[in-house]
Amino acid sequence: MTPEIKTERLLLRSFTPEDAPRLVELVSAWDVARMTSRIPHPYSPELAATWIANHESGRTAGTDYPLAITSGGQIIGCTGLHRAPGKDWGLAGDILEIGYWIGVPYWGRGYASEAAGAMIAWGFGQLNQTVLGAGHFADNPASRRILEKLGFTPAGQRRMTSAARGTDVDCPLLLLTRDTWHAKSGIK
Ligand SMILES: CC(C)(COP(=O)(O)OP(=O)(O)OC[C@H]1O[C@@H](n2cnc3c(N)ncnc32)[C@H](O)[C@@H]1OP(=O)(O)O)[C@@H](O)C(=O)NCCC(=O)NCCS
């Protein structure tokens, strides 16, 4: 399943191998990489190519659903759902966890909130999830604000490795139920 999701200002679509240089350009920023768990710093074209090449198998396995966030035909960021063990959130089984980043030149325009909202709606609607997880590094108040605006509520904390920092970082965890989302967005 390869979704293409339109929002008011954005198109979320699958990455293609041609997107590798733009990906490198955006995630090479320390201020992006250091707030994520899995983006190494420095980043390279080889890492980008491998990451994109693995998307199809991740989608097929139901473990990863990454989408490029585009505006006016240009990639400005990424959002996705990633399967993780639910126990960190106090839940049995697996959970899909939302992630996102926006290229530094595009910060502060509501793009992450808009893209994450669309990804959440897709996870609850098309993937039939009843709950979604999220986490952010403790020193990332902007991400916390986005998650709270979207309706996520606190659900514990874990230590999480940051590939870029090369250390473990405190990572508050949050949950959003489909019922809360539907109540918030007025969907029956
Ligand atoms: C965090 C990030 C995704 C935000 O992207 P963005 O498109 O600028 O986010 P939005 O504009 O949709 O929303 C940001 C919100 O955080 C708020 N915010 C920004 N900096 C803040 C700060 N230092 N403290 C508190 N709130 C802050 C903004 O005011 C906005 O809230 P508002 O809509 O109520 O005004 C972006 O900075 C980024 O990619 N950072 C690096 C990677 C990352 O952190 N990914 C998330 C990992 S959990």
Coordinates of N, CA and C and ligand atoms in Angstrom, one line a residue:
M1 N 0.8 -1.2 0.0 CA 0.0 0.0 0.0 C 0.9 1.3 0.0
T2 N 0.8 2.1 -1.0 CA 1.6 3.3 -1.1 C 0.7 4.5 -1.1
P3 N 0.5 5.1 0.0 CA -0.5 6.2 0.0 C 0.0 7.5 -0.6
E4 N -0.9 8.3 -1.0 CA -0.6 9.7 -1.4 C -1.6 10.5 -0.7
I5 N -1.2 11.4 0.2 CA -2.1 12.1 1.0 C -2.0 13.6 0.7
K6 N -3.2 14.2 0.4 CA -3.2 15.6 0.2 C -3.7 16.3 1.4
T7 N -3.1 17.4 1.8 CA -3.6 18.3 2.8 C -3.9 19.6 2.2
E8 N -4.3 20.6 3.1 CA -4.6 21.9 2.5 C -3.4 22.5 1.7
R9 N -2.1 22.3 2.3 CA -1.0 22.9 1.6 C 0.1 22.0 1.1
L10 N -0.1 20.7 1.5 CA 1.0 19.7 1.3 C 0.5 18.5 0.5
L11 N 1.5 17.8 -0.1 CA 1.3 16.5 -0.6 C 2.3 15.5 0.0
L12 N 1.8 14.5 0.7 CA 2.6 13.5 1.3 C 2.7 12.3 0.3
R13 N 3.9 11.9 -0.1 CA 4.0 10.9 -1.1 C 5.2 10.0 -0.8
S14 N 5.3 8.8 -1.4 CA 6.5 7.9 -1.2 C 7.7 8.6 -1.7
F15 N 8.9 8.2 -1.1 CA 10.2 8.7 -1.6 C 10.5 7.8 -2.8
T16 N 11.3 8.4 -3.7 CA 11.9 7.7 -4.9 C 13.4 7.8 -4.8
P17 N 14.1 7.0 -5.5 CA 15.6 7.1 -5.4 C 16.1 8.5 -5.8
E18 N 15.4 9.1 -6.7 CA 15.8 10.5 -7.1 C 15.8 11.5 -6.0
D19 N 15.1 11.2 -4.9 CA 14.9 12.1 -3.8 C 16.2 12.1 -2.9
A20 N 17.1 11.2 -3.1 CA 18.2 11.1 -2.2 C 19.0 12.4 -2.0
P21 N 19.4 13.1 -3.0 CA 20.2 14.3 -2.8 C 19.4 15.4 -1.9
R22 N 18.2 15.5 -2.2 CA 17.4 16.5 -1.4 C 17.3 16.0 0.1
L23 N 17.1 14.7 0.2 CA 17.1 14.2 1.6 C 18.4 14.5 2.3
V24 N 19.5 14.2 1.7 CA 20.8 14.5 2.3 C 20.9 16.0 2.7
E25 N 20.5 16.9 1.7 CA 20.5 18.3 2.0 C 19.8 18.7 3.2
L26 N 18.6 18.1 3.4 CA 17.7 18.6 4.6 C 18.1 17.9 5.9
V27 N 18.5 16.6 5.9 CA 18.7 15.9 7.1 C 20.2 16.1 7.6
S28 N 21.0 16.7 6.7 CA 22.4 16.9 7.2 C 22.5 18.1 8.2
A29 N 21.4 18.8 8.4 CA 21.3 19.8 9.4 C 21.4 19.2 10.8
W30 N 22.3 19.6 11.6 CA 22.4 19.1 12.9 C 21.2 19.3 13.7
D31 N 20.5 20.5 13.5 CA 19.3 20.8 14.3 C 18.1 19.8 13.9
V32 N 18.2 19.2 12.8 CA 17.2 18.2 12.5 C 17.6 16.8 13.0
A33 N 18.9 16.4 12.7 CA 19.3 15.1 13.1 C 19.3 14.9 14.6
R34 N 19.7 15.9 15.4 CA 19.9 15.7 16.8 C 18.6 15.5 17.6
M35 N 17.5 15.9 16.9 CA 16.2 15.7 17.6 C 15.5 14.4 17.2
T36 N 16.2 13.6 16.4 CA 15.6 12.3 16.0 C 16.4 11.1 16.6
S37 N 15.8 10.0 16.6 CA 16.6 8.8 17.2 C 17.4 8.2 16.1
R38 N 17.0 8.2 14.9 CA 17.6 7.3 13.9 C 18.4 7.9 12.8
I39 N 18.4 9.3 12.7 CA 19.2 9.9 11.6 C 20.6 10.2 12.1
P40 N 21.6 9.5 11.5 CA 23.0 9.7 11.9 C 23.5 11.1 11.4
H41 N 24.5 11.6 12.0 CA 25.1 12.9 11.6 C 26.7 12.7 11.7
P42 N 27.4 12.9 10.6 CA 26.9 13.4 9.3 C 26.1 12.3 8.6
Y43 N 25.4 12.8 7.6 CA 24.6 11.9 6.7 C 25.2 11.9 5.3
S44 N 24.9 10.8 4.6 CA 25.6 10.6 3.3 C 24.6 10.2 2.2
P45 N 25.0 10.4 0.9 CA 24.1 9.9 -0.2 C 23.9 8.4 -0.1
E46 N 24.9 7.6 0.4 CA 24.8 6.2 0.5 C 23.7 5.8 1.6
L47 N 23.7 6.5 2.7 CA 22.7 6.3 3.7 C 21.3 6.6 3.2
A48 N 21.2 7.7 2.4 CA 19.9 8.1 1.9 C 19.4 7.0 0.9
A49 N 20.3 6.6 0.0 CA 19.9 5.6 -1.0 C 19.4 4.3 -0.3
T50 N 20.2 3.8 0.7 CA 19.8 2.6 1.4 C 18.5 2.7 2.1
W51 N 18.3 3.9 2.8 CA 17.1 4.1 3.5 C 15.9 4.1 2.6
I52 N 16.0 4.8 1.4 CA 14.8 4.8 0.5 C 14.6 3.4 -0.1
A53 N 15.7 2.7 -0.4 CA 15.5 1.4 -1.0 C 14.8 0.4 -0.1
N54 N 14.9 0.6 1.2 CA 14.2 -0.3 2.2 C 12.7 0.0 2.4
H55 N 12.2 1.1 1.8 CA 10.9 1.5 2.2 C 9.8 0.5 1.7
E56 N 10.0 -0.1 0.5 CA 9.0 -1.0 0.0 C 8.9 -2.2 1.0
S57 N 10.0 -2.8 1.4 CA 9.9 -4.0 2.2 C 9.3 -3.6 3.6
G58 N 9.6 -2.4 4.1 CA 9.0 -2.0 5.4 C 7.5 -1.9 5.3
R59 N 7.1 -1.3 4.2 CA 5.6 -1.2 4.0 C 5.0 -2.5 3.9
T60 N 5.6 -3.4 3.1 CA 5.1 -4.8 2.9 C 5.0 -5.5 4.2
A61 N 6.0 -5.4 5.1 CA 6.1 -6.0 6.4 C 5.2 -5.3 7.4
G62 N 4.7 -4.2 7.1 CA 3.9 -3.4 8.0 C 4.6 -2.8 9.1
T63 N 5.9 -2.6 8.9 CA 6.8 -2.0 10.0 C 7.0 -0.5 9.9
D64 N 7.0 0.0 8.7 CA 7.4 1.4 8.4 C 6.6 1.9 7.3
Y65 N 6.0 3.1 7.5 CA 5.3 3.8 6.5 C 5.8 5.3 6.3
P66 N 7.0 5.5 5.7 CA 7.5 6.8 5.6 C 7.0 7.5 4.4
L67 N 6.7 8.8 4.5 CA 6.3 9.6 3.4 C 7.0 10.9 3.4
A68 N 7.4 11.3 2.1 CA 8.0 12.6 1.9 C 6.9 13.7 2.1
I69 N 7.2 14.8 2.8 CA 6.3 15.9 2.9 C 6.7 16.9 1.8
T70 N 5.8 17.2 0.8 CA 6.2 18.1 -0.3 C 5.3 19.3 -0.3
S71 N 5.9 20.4 -0.8 CA 5.2 21.6 -0.9 C 5.6 22.2 -2.3
G72 N 4.6 22.4 -3.1 CA 4.9 23.0 -4.5 C 5.9 22.0 -5.3
G73 N 5.8 20.7 -5.0 CA 6.6 19.8 -5.8 C 8.0 19.5 -5.2
Q74 N 8.3 20.2 -4.1 CA 9.6 20.1 -3.5 C 9.5 19.4 -2.1
I75 N 10.4 18.5 -1.8 CA 10.4 17.9 -0.5 C 10.9 18.9 0.6
I76 N 10.1 19.0 1.6 CA 10.4 19.9 2.8 C 10.5 19.2 4.1
G77 N 10.2 17.9 4.1 CA 10.3 17.1 5.3 C 9.9 15.7 5.1
C78 N 9.6 15.1 6.2 CA 9.2 13.6 6.2 C 8.3 13.3 7.4
T79 N 7.4 12.5 7.2 CA 6.6 12.0 8.3 C 6.4 10.5 8.1
G80 N 6.1 9.8 9.1 CA 5.9 8.3 9.0 C 5.4 7.7 10.2
L81 N 5.0 6.4 10.0 CA 4.6 5.6 11.2 C 5.5 4.4 11.2
H82 N 6.0 4.1 12.4 CA 7.0 3.0 12.6 C 6.5 2.1 13.7
R83 N 6.6 0.8 13.4 CA 6.1 -0.2 14.4 C 7.1 -0.4 15.5
A84 N 6.6 -0.3 16.7 CA 7.5 -0.4 17.9 C 6.8 -1.3 19.0
P85 N 7.5 -1.8 19.9 CA 6.9 -2.6 21.0 C 6.1 -1.7 21.9
G86 N 4.8 -2.1 22.2 CA 3.9 -1.2 22.9 C 4.3 -1.1 24.4
K87 N 5.2 -2.0 24.9 CA 5.4 -2.0 26.3 C 5.9 -0.7 26.9
D88 N 6.7 0.0 26.1 CA 7.2 1.3 26.6 C 6.1 2.2 26.9
W89 N 4.9 2.1 26.2 CA 3.8 2.9 26.5 C 2.8 2.2 27.5
G90 N 3.2 1.1 28.0 CA 2.4 0.3 28.9 C 1.3 -0.5 28.2
L91 N 1.5 -0.8 26.9 CA 0.5 -1.5 26.1 C 1.1 -2.9 25.7
A92 N 0.2 -3.8 25.6 CA 0.6 -5.1 25.1 C 0.7 -5.1 23.6
G93 N 1.5 -5.9 23.0 CA 1.6 -6.0 21.5 C 2.4 -4.8 21.0
D94 N 2.3 -4.6 19.7 CA 3.0 -3.5 19.0 C 2.1 -2.3 18.9
I95 N 2.8 -1.2 18.6 CA 2.1 0.1 18.4 C 2.8 0.8 17.2
L96 N 2.0 1.5 16.5 CA 2.6 2.4 15.4 C 2.9 3.7 16.1
E97 N 4.2 4.2 15.9 CA 4.7 5.4 16.5 C 4.8 6.4 15.3
I98 N 4.3 7.6 15.6 CA 4.5 8.7 14.5 C 5.8 9.4 14.7
G99 N 6.4 9.7 13.6 CA 7.6 10.5 13.6 C 7.5 11.6 12.5
Y100 N 8.3 12.6 12.6 CA 8.3 13.7 11.6 C 9.6 14.6 11.7
W101 N 10.0 15.1 10.6 CA 11.0 16.2 10.7 C 10.7 17.2 9.5
I102 N 11.0 18.4 9.7 CA 10.9 19.5 8.7 C 12.2 20.1 8.5
G103 N 12.6 20.4 7.2 CA 13.8 21.1 6.9 C 13.9 22.5 7.6
V104 N 15.0 22.8 8.1 CA 15.1 24.1 8.9 C 14.5 25.3 8.2
P105 N 14.7 25.5 6.9 CA 14.2 26.7 6.2 C 12.7 26.8 6.3
Y106 N 12.0 25.7 6.6 CA 10.6 25.6 6.6 C 9.9 25.5 7.9
W107 N 10.7 25.7 9.0 CA 10.1 25.7 10.3 C 9.2 26.8 10.6
G108 N 8.3 26.6 11.5 CA 7.5 27.7 12.1 C 6.3 28.1 11.2
R109 N 6.0 27.3 10.2 CA 4.8 27.6 9.3 C 3.7 26.6 9.5
G110 N 3.7 25.8 10.5 CA 2.6 24.8 10.8 C 2.7 23.6 9.9
Y111 N 3.8 23.4 9.2 CA 3.9 22.2 8.3 C 3.9 20.9 9.0
A112 N 4.7 20.8 10.1 CA 4.8 19.5 10.8 C 3.4 19.2 11.4
S113 N 2.7 20.1 12.0 CA 1.4 19.9 12.5 C 0.4 19.4 11.4
E114 N 0.5 20.0 10.3 CA -0.4 19.7 9.2 C -0.1 18.3 8.7
A115 N 1.2 18.0 8.5 CA 1.5 16.7 7.9 C 1.3 15.6 8.9
A116 N 1.6 15.8 10.2 CA 1.4 14.8 11.2 C -0.1 14.5 11.4
G117 N -0.9 15.5 11.3 CA -2.4 15.4 11.4 C -2.9 14.4 10.3
A118 N -2.3 14.6 9.1 CA -2.8 13.8 8.0 C -2.3 12.4 8.1
M119 N -1.1 12.2 8.6 CA -0.5 10.8 8.9 C -1.4 10.1 9.9
I120 N -1.7 10.8 11.0 CA -2.6 10.2 12.0 C -3.9 9.8 11.5
A121 N -4.5 10.7 10.7 CA -5.9 10.3 10.1 C -5.7 9.1 9.3
W122 N -4.6 9.0 8.5 CA -4.4 7.8 7.7 C -4.2 6.5 8.5
G123 N -3.4 6.7 9.6 CA -3.1 5.5 10.5 C -4.4 5.0 11.1
F124 N -5.3 5.9 11.6 CA -6.5 5.4 12.2 C -7.5 4.9 11.1
G125 N -7.5 5.6 10.0 CA -8.5 5.3 8.9 C -8.1 4.1 8.1
Q126 N -7.0 4.2 7.4 CA -6.6 3.2 6.4 C -5.9 2.0 7.1
L127 N -5.1 2.2 8.2 CA -4.5 1.1 8.8 C -5.3 0.6 10.0
N128 N -6.4 1.2 10.3 CA -7.3 0.7 11.3 C -6.7 0.6 12.7
Q129 N -5.8 1.5 13.0 CA -5.2 1.5 14.4 C -6.2 2.1 15.3
T130 N -6.2 1.6 16.6 CA -7.1 2.2 17.6 C -6.3 3.2 18.5
V131 N -5.0 3.1 18.5 CA -4.1 3.9 19.2 C -2.8 4.2 18.5
L132 N -2.3 5.3 18.6 CA -0.9 5.6 18.0 C 0.0 6.2 19.1
G133 N 1.3 5.9 19.0 CA 2.2 6.3 20.0 C 3.1 7.4 19.4
A134 N 3.8 8.1 20.3 CA 4.7 9.2 19.9 C 5.7 9.4 21.0
G135 N 6.9 9.9 20.7 CA 7.9 10.3 21.7 C 8.7 11.4 21.2
H136 N 9.2 12.2 22.1 CA 10.1 13.3 21.7 C 11.2 13.4 22.7
F137 N 12.4 13.9 22.3 CA 13.4 14.1 23.3 C 13.0 15.2 24.2
A138 N 13.5 15.1 25.5 CA 13.0 16.0 26.5 C 13.4 17.5 26.2
D139 N 14.4 17.7 25.4 CA 14.8 19.0 25.0 C 14.2 19.5 23.7
N140 N 13.0 19.0 23.4 CA 12.4 19.3 22.1 C 11.0 19.8 22.4
P141 N 10.8 21.0 22.9 CA 9.5 21.5 23.3 C 8.6 21.8 22.1
A142 N 9.2 22.0 20.9 CA 8.4 22.3 19.7 C 7.6 21.0 19.3
S143 N 8.3 19.8 19.4 CA 7.6 18.6 19.1 C 6.6 18.3 20.1
R144 N 6.9 18.5 21.4 CA 5.9 18.3 22.5 C 4.6 19.1 22.2
R145 N 4.8 20.4 21.8 CA 3.7 21.2 21.5 C 2.8 20.7 20.3
I146 N 3.5 20.2 19.3 CA 2.8 19.6 18.2 C 1.9 18.4 18.6
L147 N 2.5 17.6 19.4 CA 1.8 16.3 19.8 C 0.6 16.7 20.7
E148 N 0.8 17.7 21.6 CA -0.3 18.1 22.5 C -1.4 18.7 21.7
K149 N -1.0 19.5 20.7 CA -2.1 20.1 19.8 C -2.9 19.1 19.1
L150 N -2.2 18.0 18.7 CA -2.9 16.9 18.0 C -3.7 16.0 18.9
G151 N -3.6 16.2 20.2 CA -4.5 15.4 21.1 C -3.7 14.3 21.9
F152 N -2.4 14.2 21.7 CA -1.7 13.2 22.4 C -1.6 13.5 23.9
T153 N -1.6 12.5 24.7 CA -1.5 12.7 26.2 C -0.3 11.8 26.7
P154 N 0.2 12.3 27.9 CA 1.4 11.6 28.4 C 1.2 10.1 28.7
A155 N 2.2 9.3 28.5 CA 2.1 7.8 28.7 C 3.5 7.3 29.1
G156 N 4.2 8.0 29.9 CA 5.5 7.5 30.4 C 6.7 8.1 29.8
Q157 N 7.8 7.5 30.0 CA 9.1 8.0 29.5 C 10.1 6.8 29.3
R158 N 11.0 7.0 28.3 CA 12.0 6.0 28.2 C 13.3 6.7 27.9
R159 N 14.4 6.0 27.9 CA 15.7 6.5 27.4 C 15.8 6.0 26.0
M160 N 16.2 6.9 25.1 CA 16.3 6.5 23.7 C 17.6 7.0 23.1
T161 N 18.2 6.1 22.3 CA 19.5 6.5 21.7 C 19.3 7.5 20.6
S162 N 20.1 8.5 20.6 CA 20.1 9.4 19.4 C 21.3 9.1 18.6
A163 N 21.1 8.6 17.4 CA 22.2 8.2 16.5 C 23.1 9.4 16.3
A164 N 22.6 10.6 16.1 CA 23.4 11.8 15.8 C 24.2 12.2 17.0
R165 N 23.6 12.2 18.2 CA 24.3 12.6 19.4 C 25.2 11.5 19.9
G166 N 24.9 10.3 19.6 CA 25.7 9.2 20.1 C 25.5 8.9 21.6
T167 N 24.4 9.4 22.1 CA 24.1 9.2 23.6 C 22.6 8.8 23.7
D168 N 22.3 8.3 24.9 CA 20.9 8.1 25.3 C 20.3 9.4 25.8
V169 N 19.1 9.6 25.5 CA 18.4 10.9 25.8 C 17.1 10.6 26.5
D170 N 16.6 11.3 27.5 CA 15.3 11.2 28.0 C 14.2 11.4 27.0
C171 N 13.2 10.6 26.9 CA 12.2 10.7 25.8 C 10.8 10.5 26.4
P172 N 10.1 11.6 26.7 CA 8.7 11.4 27.1 C 7.9 10.8 26.0
L173 N 7.0 9.9 26.5 CA 6.1 9.2 25.5 C 4.7 9.7 25.7
L174 N 4.0 9.6 24.5 CA 2.6 10.0 24.5 C 1.7 9.0 23.7
L175 N 0.4 9.0 23.9 CA -0.5 8.2 23.2 C -1.7 9.0 22.7
L176 N -2.2 8.6 21.6 CA -3.5 9.2 21.1 C -4.4 8.1 20.7
T177 N -5.6 8.0 21.2 CA -6.6 7.0 20.8 C -7.4 7.5 19.7
R178 N -7.9 6.5 18.9 CA -8.8 6.9 17.8 C -10.0 7.6 18.2
D179 N -10.5 7.2 19.4 CA -11.7 7.9 19.9 C -11.5 9.4 20.2
T180 N -10.3 9.6 20.8 CA -9.9 11.0 21.1 C -9.8 11.8 19.8
W181 N -9.1 11.2 18.8 CA -8.8 11.9 17.6 C -10.1 12.2 16.8
H182 N -11.0 11.2 16.8 CA -12.3 11.4 16.1 C -13.1 12.5 16.9
A183 N -13.1 12.5 18.2 CA -13.8 13.5 18.9 C -13.3 14.9 18.6
K184 N -11.9 15.0 18.5 CA -11.2 16.2 18.3 C -11.5 16.7 16.9
S185 N -11.5 15.8 15.9 CA -11.6 16.2 14.5 C -13.0 16.2 14.0
G186 N -14.0 15.8 14.9 CA -15.4 15.9 14.6 C -15.8 14.7 13.7
I187 N -14.9 13.7 13.5 CA -15.3 12.5 12.7 C -16.1 11.5 13.5
K188 N -17.2 11.0 13.0 CA -18.0 10.0 13.7 C -17.4 8.6 13.5
Ligands
LIG1 C1 9.9 20.0 15.6 C2 9.6 20.3 14.2 C3 9.1 19.1 13.5 C4 8.6 21.4 14.1 O1 8.2 21.7 12.7 P1 7.4 23.0 12.4 O2 6.8 22.8 11.0 O3 8.1 24.2 12.6 O4 6.2 22.8 13.4 P2 4.8 23.6 13.5 O5 5.0 24.9 12.9 O6 3.7 22.7 12.9 O7 4.5 23.6 15.0 C5 5.5 23.9 16.0 C6 4.8 24.3 17.3 O8 5.8 24.4 18.3 C7 5.9 25.7 18.9 N1 7.3 25.9 19.2 C8 8.3 26.1 18.5 N2 9.4 26.3 19.2 C9 9.0 26.1 20.5 C10 9.7 26.1 21.7 N3 11.0 26.3 21.8 N4 9.0 25.9 22.8 C11 7.7 25.7 22.8 N5 7.0 25.6 21.6 C12 7.7 25.8 20.5 C13 5.4 26.6 17.8 O9 5.0 27.8 18.3 C14 4.3 25.7 17.2 O10 3.1 25.8 18.1 P3 1.9 26.7 17.7 O11 1.3 26.2 16.4 O12 1.0 26.6 18.9 O13 2.4 28.1 17.5 C15 10.9 20.9 13.4 O14 11.5 21.9 14.2 C16 11.9 19.8 13.2 O15 11.9 19.1 12.2 N6 12.9 19.7 14.2 C17 13.9 18.7 14.1 C18 13.4 17.2 14.0 C19 12.4 16.9 15.1 O16 12.4 17.5 16.2 N7 11.5 16.0 14.8 C20 10.5 15.6 15.8 C21 11.2 14.5 16.6 S1 10.1 13.9 17.9

